[in-house]
Coordinates of C-alpha atoms in Angstrom, one line a residue:
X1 CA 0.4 -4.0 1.6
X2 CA -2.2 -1.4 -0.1
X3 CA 2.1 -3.1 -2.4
X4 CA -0.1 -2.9 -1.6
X5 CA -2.5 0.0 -6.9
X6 CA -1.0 2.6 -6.1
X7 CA 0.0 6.3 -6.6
X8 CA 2.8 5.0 -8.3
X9 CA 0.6 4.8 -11.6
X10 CA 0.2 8.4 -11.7
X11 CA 2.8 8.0 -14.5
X12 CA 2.8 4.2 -14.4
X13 CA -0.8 4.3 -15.7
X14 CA -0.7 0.5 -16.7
X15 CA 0.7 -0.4 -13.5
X16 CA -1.3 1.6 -11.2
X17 CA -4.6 0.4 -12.9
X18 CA -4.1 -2.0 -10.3
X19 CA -1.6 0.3 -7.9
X20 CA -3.6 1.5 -7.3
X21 CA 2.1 0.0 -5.3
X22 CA 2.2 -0.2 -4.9
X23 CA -0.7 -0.8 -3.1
X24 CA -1.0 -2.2 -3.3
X25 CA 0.4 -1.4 -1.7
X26 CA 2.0 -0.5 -3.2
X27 CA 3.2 1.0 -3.2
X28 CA 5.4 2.1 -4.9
X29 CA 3.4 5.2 -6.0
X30 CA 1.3 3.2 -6.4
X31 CA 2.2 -0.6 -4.2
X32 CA 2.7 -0.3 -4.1
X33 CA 1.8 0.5 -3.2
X34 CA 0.8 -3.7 -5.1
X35 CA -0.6 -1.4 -2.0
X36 CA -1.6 -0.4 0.3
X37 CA 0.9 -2.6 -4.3
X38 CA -2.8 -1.4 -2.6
X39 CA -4.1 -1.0 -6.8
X40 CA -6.9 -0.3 -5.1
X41 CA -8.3 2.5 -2.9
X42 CA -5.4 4.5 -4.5
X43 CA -7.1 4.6 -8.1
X44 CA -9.5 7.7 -6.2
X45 CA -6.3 9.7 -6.1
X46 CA -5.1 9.0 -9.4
X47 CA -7.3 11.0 -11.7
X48 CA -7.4 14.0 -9.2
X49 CA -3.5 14.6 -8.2
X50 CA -2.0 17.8 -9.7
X51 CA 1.5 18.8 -9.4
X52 CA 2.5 22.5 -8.1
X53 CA 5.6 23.3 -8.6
X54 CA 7.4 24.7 -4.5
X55 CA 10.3 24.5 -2.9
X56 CA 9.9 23.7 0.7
X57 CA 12.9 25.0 2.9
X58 CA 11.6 26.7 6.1
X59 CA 11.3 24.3 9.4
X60 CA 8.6 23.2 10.5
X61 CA 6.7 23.3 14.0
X62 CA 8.8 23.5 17.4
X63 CA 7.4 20.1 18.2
X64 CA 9.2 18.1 15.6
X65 CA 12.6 16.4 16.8
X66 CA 15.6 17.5 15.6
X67 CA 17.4 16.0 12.8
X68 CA 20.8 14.0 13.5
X69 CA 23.9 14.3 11.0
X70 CA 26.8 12.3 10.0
X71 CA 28.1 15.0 7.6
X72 CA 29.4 18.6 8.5
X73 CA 28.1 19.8 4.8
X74 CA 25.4 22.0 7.0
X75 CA 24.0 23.6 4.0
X76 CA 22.6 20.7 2.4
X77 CA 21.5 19.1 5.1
X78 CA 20.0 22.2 6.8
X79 CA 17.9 22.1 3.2
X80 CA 17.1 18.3 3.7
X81 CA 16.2 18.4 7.3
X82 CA 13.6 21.9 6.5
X83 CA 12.3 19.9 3.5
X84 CA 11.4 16.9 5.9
X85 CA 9.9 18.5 8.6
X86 CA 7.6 20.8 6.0
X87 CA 6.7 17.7 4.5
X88 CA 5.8 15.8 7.8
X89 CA 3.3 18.8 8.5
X90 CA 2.0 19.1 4.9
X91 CA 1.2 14.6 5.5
X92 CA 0.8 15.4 9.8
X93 CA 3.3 12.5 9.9
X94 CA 4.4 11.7 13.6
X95 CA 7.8 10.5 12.6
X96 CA 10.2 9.8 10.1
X97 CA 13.8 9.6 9.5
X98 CA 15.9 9.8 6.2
X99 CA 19.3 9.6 4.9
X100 CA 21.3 10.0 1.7
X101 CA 23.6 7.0 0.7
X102 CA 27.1 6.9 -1.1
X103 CA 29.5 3.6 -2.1
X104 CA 30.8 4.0 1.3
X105 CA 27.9 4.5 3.9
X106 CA 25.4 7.3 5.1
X107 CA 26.4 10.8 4.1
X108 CA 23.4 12.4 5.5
X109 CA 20.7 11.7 7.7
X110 CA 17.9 12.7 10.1
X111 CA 15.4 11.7 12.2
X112 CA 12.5 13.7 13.9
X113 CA 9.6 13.5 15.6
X114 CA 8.0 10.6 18.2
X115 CA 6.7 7.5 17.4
X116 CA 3.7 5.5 18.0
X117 CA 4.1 5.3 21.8
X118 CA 5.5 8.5 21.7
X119 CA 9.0 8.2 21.8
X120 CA 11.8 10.0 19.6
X121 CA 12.2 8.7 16.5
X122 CA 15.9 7.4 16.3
X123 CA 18.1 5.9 13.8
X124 CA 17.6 2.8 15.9
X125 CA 13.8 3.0 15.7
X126 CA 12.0 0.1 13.3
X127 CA 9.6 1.0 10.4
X128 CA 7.8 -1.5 8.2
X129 CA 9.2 -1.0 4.2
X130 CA 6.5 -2.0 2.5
X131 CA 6.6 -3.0 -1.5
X132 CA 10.5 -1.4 -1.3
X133 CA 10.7 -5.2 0.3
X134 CA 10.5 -6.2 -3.6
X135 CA 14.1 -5.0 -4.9
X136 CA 15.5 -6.6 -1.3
X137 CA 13.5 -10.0 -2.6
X138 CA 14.5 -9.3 -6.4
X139 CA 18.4 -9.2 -5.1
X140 CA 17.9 -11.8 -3.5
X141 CA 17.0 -14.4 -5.7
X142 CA 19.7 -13.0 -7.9
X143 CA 22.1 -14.2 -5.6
X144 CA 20.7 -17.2 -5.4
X145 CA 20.6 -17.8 -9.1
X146 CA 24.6 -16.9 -9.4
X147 CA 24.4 -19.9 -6.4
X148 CA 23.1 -22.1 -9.0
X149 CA 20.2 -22.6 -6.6
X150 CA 17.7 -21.9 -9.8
X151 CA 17.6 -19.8 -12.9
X152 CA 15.7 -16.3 -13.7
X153 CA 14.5 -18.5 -17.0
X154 CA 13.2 -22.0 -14.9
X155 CA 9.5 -22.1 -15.4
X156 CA 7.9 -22.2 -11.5
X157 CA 6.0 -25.4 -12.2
X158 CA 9.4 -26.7 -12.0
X159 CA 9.5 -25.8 -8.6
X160 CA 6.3 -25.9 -7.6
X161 CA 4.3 -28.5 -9.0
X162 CA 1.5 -27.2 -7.3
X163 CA 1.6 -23.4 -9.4
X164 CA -1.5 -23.3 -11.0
X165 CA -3.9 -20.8 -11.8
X166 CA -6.8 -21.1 -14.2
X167 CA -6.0 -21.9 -17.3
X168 CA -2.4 -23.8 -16.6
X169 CA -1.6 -24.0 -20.2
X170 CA -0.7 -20.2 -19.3
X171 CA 0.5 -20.7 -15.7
X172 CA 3.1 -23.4 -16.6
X173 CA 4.7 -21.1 -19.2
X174 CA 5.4 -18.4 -16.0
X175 CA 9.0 -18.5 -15.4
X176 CA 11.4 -17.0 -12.5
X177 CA 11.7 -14.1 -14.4
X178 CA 8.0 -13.3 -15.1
X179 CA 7.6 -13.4 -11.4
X180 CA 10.2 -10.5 -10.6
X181 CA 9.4 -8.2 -13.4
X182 CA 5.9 -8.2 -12.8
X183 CA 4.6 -9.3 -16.2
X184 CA 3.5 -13.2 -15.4
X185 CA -0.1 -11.9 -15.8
X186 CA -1.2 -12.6 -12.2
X187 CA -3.5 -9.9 -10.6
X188 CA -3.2 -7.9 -7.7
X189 CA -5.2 -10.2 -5.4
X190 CA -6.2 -8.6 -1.8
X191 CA -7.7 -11.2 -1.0
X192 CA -4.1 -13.2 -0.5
X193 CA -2.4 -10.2 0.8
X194 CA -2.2 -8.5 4.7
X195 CA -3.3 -11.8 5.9
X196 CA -2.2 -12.4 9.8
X197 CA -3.5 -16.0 10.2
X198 CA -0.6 -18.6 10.3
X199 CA -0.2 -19.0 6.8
X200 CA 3.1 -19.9 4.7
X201 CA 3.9 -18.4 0.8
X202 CA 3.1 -21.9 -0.4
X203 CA -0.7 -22.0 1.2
X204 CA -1.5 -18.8 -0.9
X205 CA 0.4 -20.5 -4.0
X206 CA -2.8 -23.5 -3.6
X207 CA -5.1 -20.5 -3.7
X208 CA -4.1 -19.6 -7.0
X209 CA -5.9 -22.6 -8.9
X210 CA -9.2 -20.5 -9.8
X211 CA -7.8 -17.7 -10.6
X212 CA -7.7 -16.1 -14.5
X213 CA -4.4 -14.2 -15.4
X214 CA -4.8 -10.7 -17.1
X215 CA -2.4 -11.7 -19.8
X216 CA 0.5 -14.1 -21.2
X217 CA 3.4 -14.8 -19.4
X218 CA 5.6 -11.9 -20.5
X219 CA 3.5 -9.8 -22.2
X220 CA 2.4 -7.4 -20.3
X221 CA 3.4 -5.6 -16.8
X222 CA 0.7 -6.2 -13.9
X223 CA 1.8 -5.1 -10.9
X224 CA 0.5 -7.4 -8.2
X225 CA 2.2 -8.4 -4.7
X226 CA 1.1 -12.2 -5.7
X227 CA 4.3 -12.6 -7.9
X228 CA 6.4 -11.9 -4.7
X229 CA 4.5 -14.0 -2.9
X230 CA 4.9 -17.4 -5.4
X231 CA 9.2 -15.8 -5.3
X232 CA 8.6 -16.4 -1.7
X233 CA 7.4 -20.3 -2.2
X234 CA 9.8 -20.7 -5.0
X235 CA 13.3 -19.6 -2.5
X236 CA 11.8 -21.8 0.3
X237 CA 11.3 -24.5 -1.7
X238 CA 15.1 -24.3 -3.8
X239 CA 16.9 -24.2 -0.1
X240 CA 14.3 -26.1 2.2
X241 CA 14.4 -23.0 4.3
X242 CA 12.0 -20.6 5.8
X243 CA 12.5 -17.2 3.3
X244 CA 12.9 -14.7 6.5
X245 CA 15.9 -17.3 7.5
X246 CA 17.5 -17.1 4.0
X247 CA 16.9 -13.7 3.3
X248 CA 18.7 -13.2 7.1
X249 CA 21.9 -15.2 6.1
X250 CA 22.6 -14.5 2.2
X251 CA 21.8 -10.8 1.9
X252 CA 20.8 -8.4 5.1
X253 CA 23.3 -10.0 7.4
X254 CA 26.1 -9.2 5.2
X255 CA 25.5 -6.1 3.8
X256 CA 25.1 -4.8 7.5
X257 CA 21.4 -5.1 7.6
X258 CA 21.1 -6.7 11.5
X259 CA 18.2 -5.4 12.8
X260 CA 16.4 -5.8 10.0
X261 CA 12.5 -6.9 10.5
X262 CA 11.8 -10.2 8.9
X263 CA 8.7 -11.6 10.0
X264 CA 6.1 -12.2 12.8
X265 CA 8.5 -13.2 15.7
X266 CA 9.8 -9.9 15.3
X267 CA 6.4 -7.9 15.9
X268 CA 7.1 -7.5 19.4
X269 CA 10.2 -4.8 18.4
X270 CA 7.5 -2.7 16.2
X271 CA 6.2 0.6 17.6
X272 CA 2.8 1.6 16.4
X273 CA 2.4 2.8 13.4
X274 CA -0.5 5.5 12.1
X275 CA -3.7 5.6 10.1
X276 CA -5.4 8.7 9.3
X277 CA -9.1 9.3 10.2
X278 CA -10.2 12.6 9.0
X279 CA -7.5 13.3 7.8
X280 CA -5.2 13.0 11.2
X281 CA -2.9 10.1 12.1
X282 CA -4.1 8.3 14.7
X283 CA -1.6 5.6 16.2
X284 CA -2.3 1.8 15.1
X285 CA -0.7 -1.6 15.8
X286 CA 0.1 -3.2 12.6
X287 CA 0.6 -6.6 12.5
X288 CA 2.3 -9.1 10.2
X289 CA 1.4 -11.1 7.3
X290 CA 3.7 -14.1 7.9
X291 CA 4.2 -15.0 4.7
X292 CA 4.5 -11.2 3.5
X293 CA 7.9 -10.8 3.9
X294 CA 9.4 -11.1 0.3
X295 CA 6.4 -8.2 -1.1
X296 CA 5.5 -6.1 2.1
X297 CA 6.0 -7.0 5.6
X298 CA 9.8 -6.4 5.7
X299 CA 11.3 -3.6 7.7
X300 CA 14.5 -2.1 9.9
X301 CA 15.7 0.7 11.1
X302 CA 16.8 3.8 8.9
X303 CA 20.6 1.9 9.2
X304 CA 19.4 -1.4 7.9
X305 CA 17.8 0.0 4.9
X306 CA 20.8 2.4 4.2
X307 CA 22.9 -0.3 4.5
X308 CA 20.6 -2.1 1.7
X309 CA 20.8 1.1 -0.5
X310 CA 24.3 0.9 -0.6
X311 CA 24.6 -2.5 -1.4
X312 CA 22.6 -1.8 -4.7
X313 CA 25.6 1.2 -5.5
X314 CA 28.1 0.4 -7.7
X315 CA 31.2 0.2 -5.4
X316 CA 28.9 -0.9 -2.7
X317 CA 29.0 -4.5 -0.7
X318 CA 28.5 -7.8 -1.6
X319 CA 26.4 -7.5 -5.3
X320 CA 28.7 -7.8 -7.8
X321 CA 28.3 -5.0 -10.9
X322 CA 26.9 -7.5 -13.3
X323 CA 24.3 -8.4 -10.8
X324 CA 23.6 -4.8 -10.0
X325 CA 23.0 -4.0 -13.7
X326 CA 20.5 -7.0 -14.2
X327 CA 18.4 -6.2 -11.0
X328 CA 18.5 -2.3 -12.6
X329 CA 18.6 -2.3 -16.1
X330 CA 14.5 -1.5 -17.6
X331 CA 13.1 -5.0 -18.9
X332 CA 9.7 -4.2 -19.5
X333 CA 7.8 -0.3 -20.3
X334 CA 5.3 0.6 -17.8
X335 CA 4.7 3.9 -19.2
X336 CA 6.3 7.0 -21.1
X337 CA 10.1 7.3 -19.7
X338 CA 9.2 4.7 -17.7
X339 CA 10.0 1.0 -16.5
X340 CA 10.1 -1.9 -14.2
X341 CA 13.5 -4.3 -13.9
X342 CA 13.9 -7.0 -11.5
X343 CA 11.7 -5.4 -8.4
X344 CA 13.2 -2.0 -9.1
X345 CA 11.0 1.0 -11.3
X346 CA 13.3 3.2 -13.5
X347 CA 11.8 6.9 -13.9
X348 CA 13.2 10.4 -14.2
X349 CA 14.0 12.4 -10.9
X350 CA 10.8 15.0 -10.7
X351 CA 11.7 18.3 -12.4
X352 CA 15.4 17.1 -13.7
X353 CA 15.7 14.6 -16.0
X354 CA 18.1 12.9 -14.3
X355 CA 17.5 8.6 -14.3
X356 CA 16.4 7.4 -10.8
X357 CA 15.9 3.8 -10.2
X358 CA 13.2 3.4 -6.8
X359 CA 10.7 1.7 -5.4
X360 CA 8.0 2.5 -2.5
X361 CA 5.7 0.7 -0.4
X362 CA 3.2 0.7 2.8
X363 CA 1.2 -1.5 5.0
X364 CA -1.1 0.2 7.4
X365 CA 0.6 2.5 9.7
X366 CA 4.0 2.7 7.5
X367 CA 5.0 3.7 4.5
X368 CA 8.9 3.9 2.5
X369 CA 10.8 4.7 -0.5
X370 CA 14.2 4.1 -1.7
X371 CA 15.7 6.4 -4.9
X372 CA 18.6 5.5 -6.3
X373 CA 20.7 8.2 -8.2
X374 CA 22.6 7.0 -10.7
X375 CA 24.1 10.1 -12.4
X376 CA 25.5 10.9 -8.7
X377 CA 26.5 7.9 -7.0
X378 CA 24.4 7.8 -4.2
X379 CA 20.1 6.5 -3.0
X380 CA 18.3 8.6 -0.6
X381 CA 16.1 6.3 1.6
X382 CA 13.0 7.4 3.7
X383 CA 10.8 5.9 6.4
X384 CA 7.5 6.9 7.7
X385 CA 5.2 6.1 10.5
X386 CA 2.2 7.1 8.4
X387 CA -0.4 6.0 5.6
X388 CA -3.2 6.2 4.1
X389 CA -4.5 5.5 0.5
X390 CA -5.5 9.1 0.0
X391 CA -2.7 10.6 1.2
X392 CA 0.3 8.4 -0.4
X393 CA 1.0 11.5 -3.1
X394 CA 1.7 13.7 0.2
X395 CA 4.3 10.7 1.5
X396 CA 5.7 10.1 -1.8
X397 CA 6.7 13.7 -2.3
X398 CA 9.2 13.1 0.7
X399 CA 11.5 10.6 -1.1
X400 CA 11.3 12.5 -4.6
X401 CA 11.7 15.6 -3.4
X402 CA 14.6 15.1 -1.2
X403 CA 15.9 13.5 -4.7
X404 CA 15.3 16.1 -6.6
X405 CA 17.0 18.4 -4.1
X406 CA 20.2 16.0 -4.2
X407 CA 19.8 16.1 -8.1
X408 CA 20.3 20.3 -7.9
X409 CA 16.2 20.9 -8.5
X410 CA 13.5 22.3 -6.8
X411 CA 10.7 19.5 -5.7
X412 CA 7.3 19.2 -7.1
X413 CA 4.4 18.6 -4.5
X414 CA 1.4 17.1 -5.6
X415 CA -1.6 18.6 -4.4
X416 CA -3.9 16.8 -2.0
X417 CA -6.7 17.1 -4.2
X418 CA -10.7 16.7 -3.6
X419 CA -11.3 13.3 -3.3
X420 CA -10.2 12.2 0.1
X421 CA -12.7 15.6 1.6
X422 CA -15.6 14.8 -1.1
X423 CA -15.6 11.0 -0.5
X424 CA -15.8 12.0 3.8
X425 CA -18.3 14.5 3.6
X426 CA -20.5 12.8 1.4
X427 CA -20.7 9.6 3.4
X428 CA -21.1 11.7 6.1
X429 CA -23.9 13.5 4.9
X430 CA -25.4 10.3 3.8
X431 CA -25.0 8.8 7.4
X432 CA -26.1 11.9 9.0
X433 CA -29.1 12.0 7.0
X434 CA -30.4 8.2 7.5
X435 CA -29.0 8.8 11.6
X436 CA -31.9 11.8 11.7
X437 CA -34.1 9.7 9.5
X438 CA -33.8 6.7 12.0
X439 CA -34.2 8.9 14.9
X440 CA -37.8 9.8 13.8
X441 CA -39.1 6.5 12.2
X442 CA -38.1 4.8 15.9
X443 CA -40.0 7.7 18.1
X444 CA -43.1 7.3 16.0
X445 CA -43.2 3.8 16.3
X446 CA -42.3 4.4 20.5
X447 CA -45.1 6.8 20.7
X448 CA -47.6 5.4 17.9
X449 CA -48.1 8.2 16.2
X450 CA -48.9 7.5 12.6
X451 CA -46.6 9.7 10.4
X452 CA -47.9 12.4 8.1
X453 CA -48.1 11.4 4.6
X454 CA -48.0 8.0 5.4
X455 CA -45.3 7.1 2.3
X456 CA -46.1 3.4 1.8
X457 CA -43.3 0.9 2.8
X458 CA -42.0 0.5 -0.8
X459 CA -41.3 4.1 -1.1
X460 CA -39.2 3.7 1.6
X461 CA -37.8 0.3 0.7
X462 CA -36.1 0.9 -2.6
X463 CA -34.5 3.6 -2.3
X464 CA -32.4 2.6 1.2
X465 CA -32.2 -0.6 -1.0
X466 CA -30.4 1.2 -3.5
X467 CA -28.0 3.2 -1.3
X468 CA -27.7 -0.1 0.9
X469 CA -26.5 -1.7 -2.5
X470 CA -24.3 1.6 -3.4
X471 CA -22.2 1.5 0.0
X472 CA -21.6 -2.2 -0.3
X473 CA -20.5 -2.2 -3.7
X474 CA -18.2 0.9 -3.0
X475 CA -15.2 -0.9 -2.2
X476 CA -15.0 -3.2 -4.9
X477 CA -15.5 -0.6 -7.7
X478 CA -11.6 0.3 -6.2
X479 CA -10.2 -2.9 -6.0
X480 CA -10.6 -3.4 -2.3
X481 CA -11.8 -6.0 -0.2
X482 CA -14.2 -5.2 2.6
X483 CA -12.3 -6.7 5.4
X484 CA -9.0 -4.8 3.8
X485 CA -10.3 -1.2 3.6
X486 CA -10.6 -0.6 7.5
X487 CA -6.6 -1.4 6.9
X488 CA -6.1 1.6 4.5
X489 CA -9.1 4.2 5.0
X490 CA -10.5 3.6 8.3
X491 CA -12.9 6.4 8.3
X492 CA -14.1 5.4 5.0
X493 CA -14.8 2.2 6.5
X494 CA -16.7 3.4 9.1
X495 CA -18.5 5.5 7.5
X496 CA -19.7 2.7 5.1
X497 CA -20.3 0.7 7.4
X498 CA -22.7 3.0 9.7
X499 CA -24.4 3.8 6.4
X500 CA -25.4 0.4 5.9
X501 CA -26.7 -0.5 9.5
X502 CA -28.7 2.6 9.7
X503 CA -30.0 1.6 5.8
X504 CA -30.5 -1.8 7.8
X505 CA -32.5 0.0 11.3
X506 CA -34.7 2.2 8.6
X507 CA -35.7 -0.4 6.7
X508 CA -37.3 -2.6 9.7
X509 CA -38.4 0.4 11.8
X510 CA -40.3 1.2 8.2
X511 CA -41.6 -2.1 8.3
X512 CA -42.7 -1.9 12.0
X513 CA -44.4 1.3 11.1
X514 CA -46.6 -0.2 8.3
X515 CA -47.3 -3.4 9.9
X516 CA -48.6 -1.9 13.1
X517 CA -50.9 0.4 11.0
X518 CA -52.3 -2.3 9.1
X519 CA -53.3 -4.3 12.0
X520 CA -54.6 -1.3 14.0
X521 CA -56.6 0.0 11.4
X522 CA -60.2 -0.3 11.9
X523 CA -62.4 -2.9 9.9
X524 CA -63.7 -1.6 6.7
X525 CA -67.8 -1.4 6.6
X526 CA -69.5 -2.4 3.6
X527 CA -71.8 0.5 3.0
X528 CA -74.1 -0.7 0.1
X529 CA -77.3 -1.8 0.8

């Protein structure tokens, strides 16, 4: 999970300069995305996102499904269901579903369009959650804490002997608590995320021992899918269970959560999710990361994470108050009006002022959010069957919007902005160019012909070095692995990696070209006397 830096940090600056997180992922808007939590890819968007103001209430195209309703308040969710379906065209998301959440249940919902084998989109159809898997982790190791099972304040070494990064004078002093609010100073590591070997949490925890934490325990906020990861290792180790198994029994089974999507042997119940190349989703099979669940690679259908939403209402199953207010309440500033508790972000609903307490997230092909509305009693949840890093603003409006609308406003779209358009086309050009240049280097050396000018070979050579270097370096400067970014910008990918065959093809065919006229040039006669 892009959870995982993600557009999240368009106000959560210090968690995005992942969050890009969500992210990473995460996402949250960020994750996200930690995520796609990525932290990440998502740091193009960040600078270049504008908000203009709209309100979005005609329907959108004949070929989106209708919505389905559990309320007869037809006014609002005529509004809802008109807001949706705009946005879906605005992202071109295939399918999504929503619903807003009281103390009691589902008081609205809807569903609409196909998706990834092209069937309607039901309540009963399974998305992926993303980083909103965190507060669903977070709650549940409060529970287990009021189980006596740990304590928010055990350090993890105590745990797992085998926690250590670095410098493990600072990685012993990372406690329980660290972990969940994000400020144990690990970073966002893609390189131990949306992995889909066999793998368990406490494998990646062994993978920590070289790595350098950004700060002190406690310090400061870092969002990074890591620390769910290590929660992961520490719940399996406190009740000798797998987490998926745990997280089954003491919180998604009885809050009503029973179709929830836990882990790998559940991939077979996924429909295909979507990527977007050129700026059009394109159906993909996502697979799972099997030790993702507790930061990413949860999902359900639009009941099981309604029924999750109104477990974290007051009034609402199986949390008790107190433990509602811990999970909720801010613990650490991420931003202006802005902060992280236990897995859960506290902002202001867009364009009201009203508290909300949310998270996001995506892995490739999905993305969600879930917004909790204090002031009114009720969370409005959203799944999609869509992401991409560059167009996470676009998805994220969905949840807030539909908030803000619930909260009596008018929502704020973000704009899609230049980069996503300027990144393609320049690539492209770039490819383009060295595709025609390639072209003409091999027919000369097919037909012999000794080209005009005759640029010698290192006139050649360092430049293509130099955009060889450029295109490999590209995904780094953003936070992303190499092997990752086909996950979250496929086209980008691509387009990267064409670049730096062709740079590879020019370069020899130069080479070809220069030897072939050295050795077929004629013997030089010595003319002096």
């Amino acid at each position: 999970m892009l959870g995982h830096v993600s557009a999240e940090a368009r106000r959560d600056v210090a968690t995005a300069l992942l969050v890009v997180d969500d992210s990473r992922h995460s996402t949250s808007l960020p994750e996200c995305v930690s995520l796609f939590n990525m932290v990440i890819l998502k740091k193009m968007t960040l600078s270049l996102s504008a908000l203009a103001v709209g309100a979005s209430l005609l329907a959108g195209g004949a070929a989106m499904a209708g919505s389905a309703r559990s309320t007869n308040d037809a006014t609002s969710a005529d509004r809802l269901d008109a807001f949706v379906r705009d946005q879906m065209q605005r992202a071109d998301v295939p399918g999504a579903a929503y619903a807003v959440v009281g103390p009691e249940g589902v008081r609205l919902e809807g569903t609409f369009g196909t998706d990834g084998a092209g069937d309607p989109v039901t309540a009963a159809t399974p998305f992926l959650w993303g980083s909103v898997a965190k507060p669903v982790a977070a709650t549940l190791v409060v529970l287990l804490a009021d189980d006596g099972l740990l304590d928010l304040d055990d350090l993890v070494v105590e745990h797992l002997p085998e926690f250590r990064a670095a410098d493990p004078a600072v990685s012993d002093r990372i406690t329980v608590r660290h972990l969940l609010e994000q400020t144990s100073g690990i970073p966002d590591l893609l390189t131990l995320t949306d992995r889909y070997d066999d793998h368990r949490p406490s494998d990646v925890v062994a993978e920590l021992s070289d790595v350098d934490l950004v700060g002190d325990p406690g310090k400061n906020h870092v969002y990074s899918s890591v620390n769910y990861l290590v929660l992961a290792a520490v719940v399996e180790e406190v009740t000798s269970r797998p987490f998926a198994d745990v997280l089954d029994e003491r919180l998604l089974e009885p809050v009503g959560a029973s179709s929830a999507v836990t882990g790998v042997v559940d991939e077979g119940r996924l429909p295909p999710g979507h990527r977007y190349v050129a700026g059009r989703a394109v159906p993909f099979t996502t697979q799972i990361d099997p030790a993702g669940t507790a930061y990413g690679y949860l999902g359900g259908d639009l009941h099981d994470l309604a029924a999750f939403a109104q477990a974290s209402l007051p009034g609402g199953p199986l949390l008790t108050d107190d433990e509602r207010t811990r999970l909720t309440d801010p613990a650490v500033e991420t931003g202006d009006d802005s902060a992280y508790g236990l897995g859960w972000r506290t902002w202001e609903v867009p364009g009201t002022g009203d508290p909300m307490v949310w998270h996001s997230g995506a892995v490739p092909g999905y993305q969600a959010s879930i917004v909790l509305l204090p002031d009114r009693d009720e969370a409005v949840v959203v799944v999609q069957n869509a992401y991409g890093a560059f167009q996470e603003p676009e998805l994220l409006d969905t949840a807030w919007g539909l908030a803000t609308i619930r909260s009596g406003g008018e929502p704020e779209l973000s704009g899609a902005g230049p980069t996503y358009p300027v990144v393609l086309g320049a690539f492209g050009v770039l490819a383009a160019g060295l595709a025609v240049l390639t072209a003409r280097s091999g027919w000369r050396l097919v037909r012999r012909r000794s080209p005009r000018g005759r640029l010698g070979v290192a006139a050649w050579l360092v430049p293509l070095g130099l955009v060889g270097a450029v295109a490999w370096m590209v995904p780094g400067l953003f936070g992303v692995d190499r092997d990752h970014l086909p996950l979250w910008a496929p086209d980008v990918a691509w387009l990267l990696d064409a670049t730096l065959v062709l740079v590879a093809v020019l370069a020899a065919l130069r080479v070809a070209i220069t030897a072939r006229e050295w050795i077929s040039a004629p013997p030089r006669v010595d003319s002096r006397p």
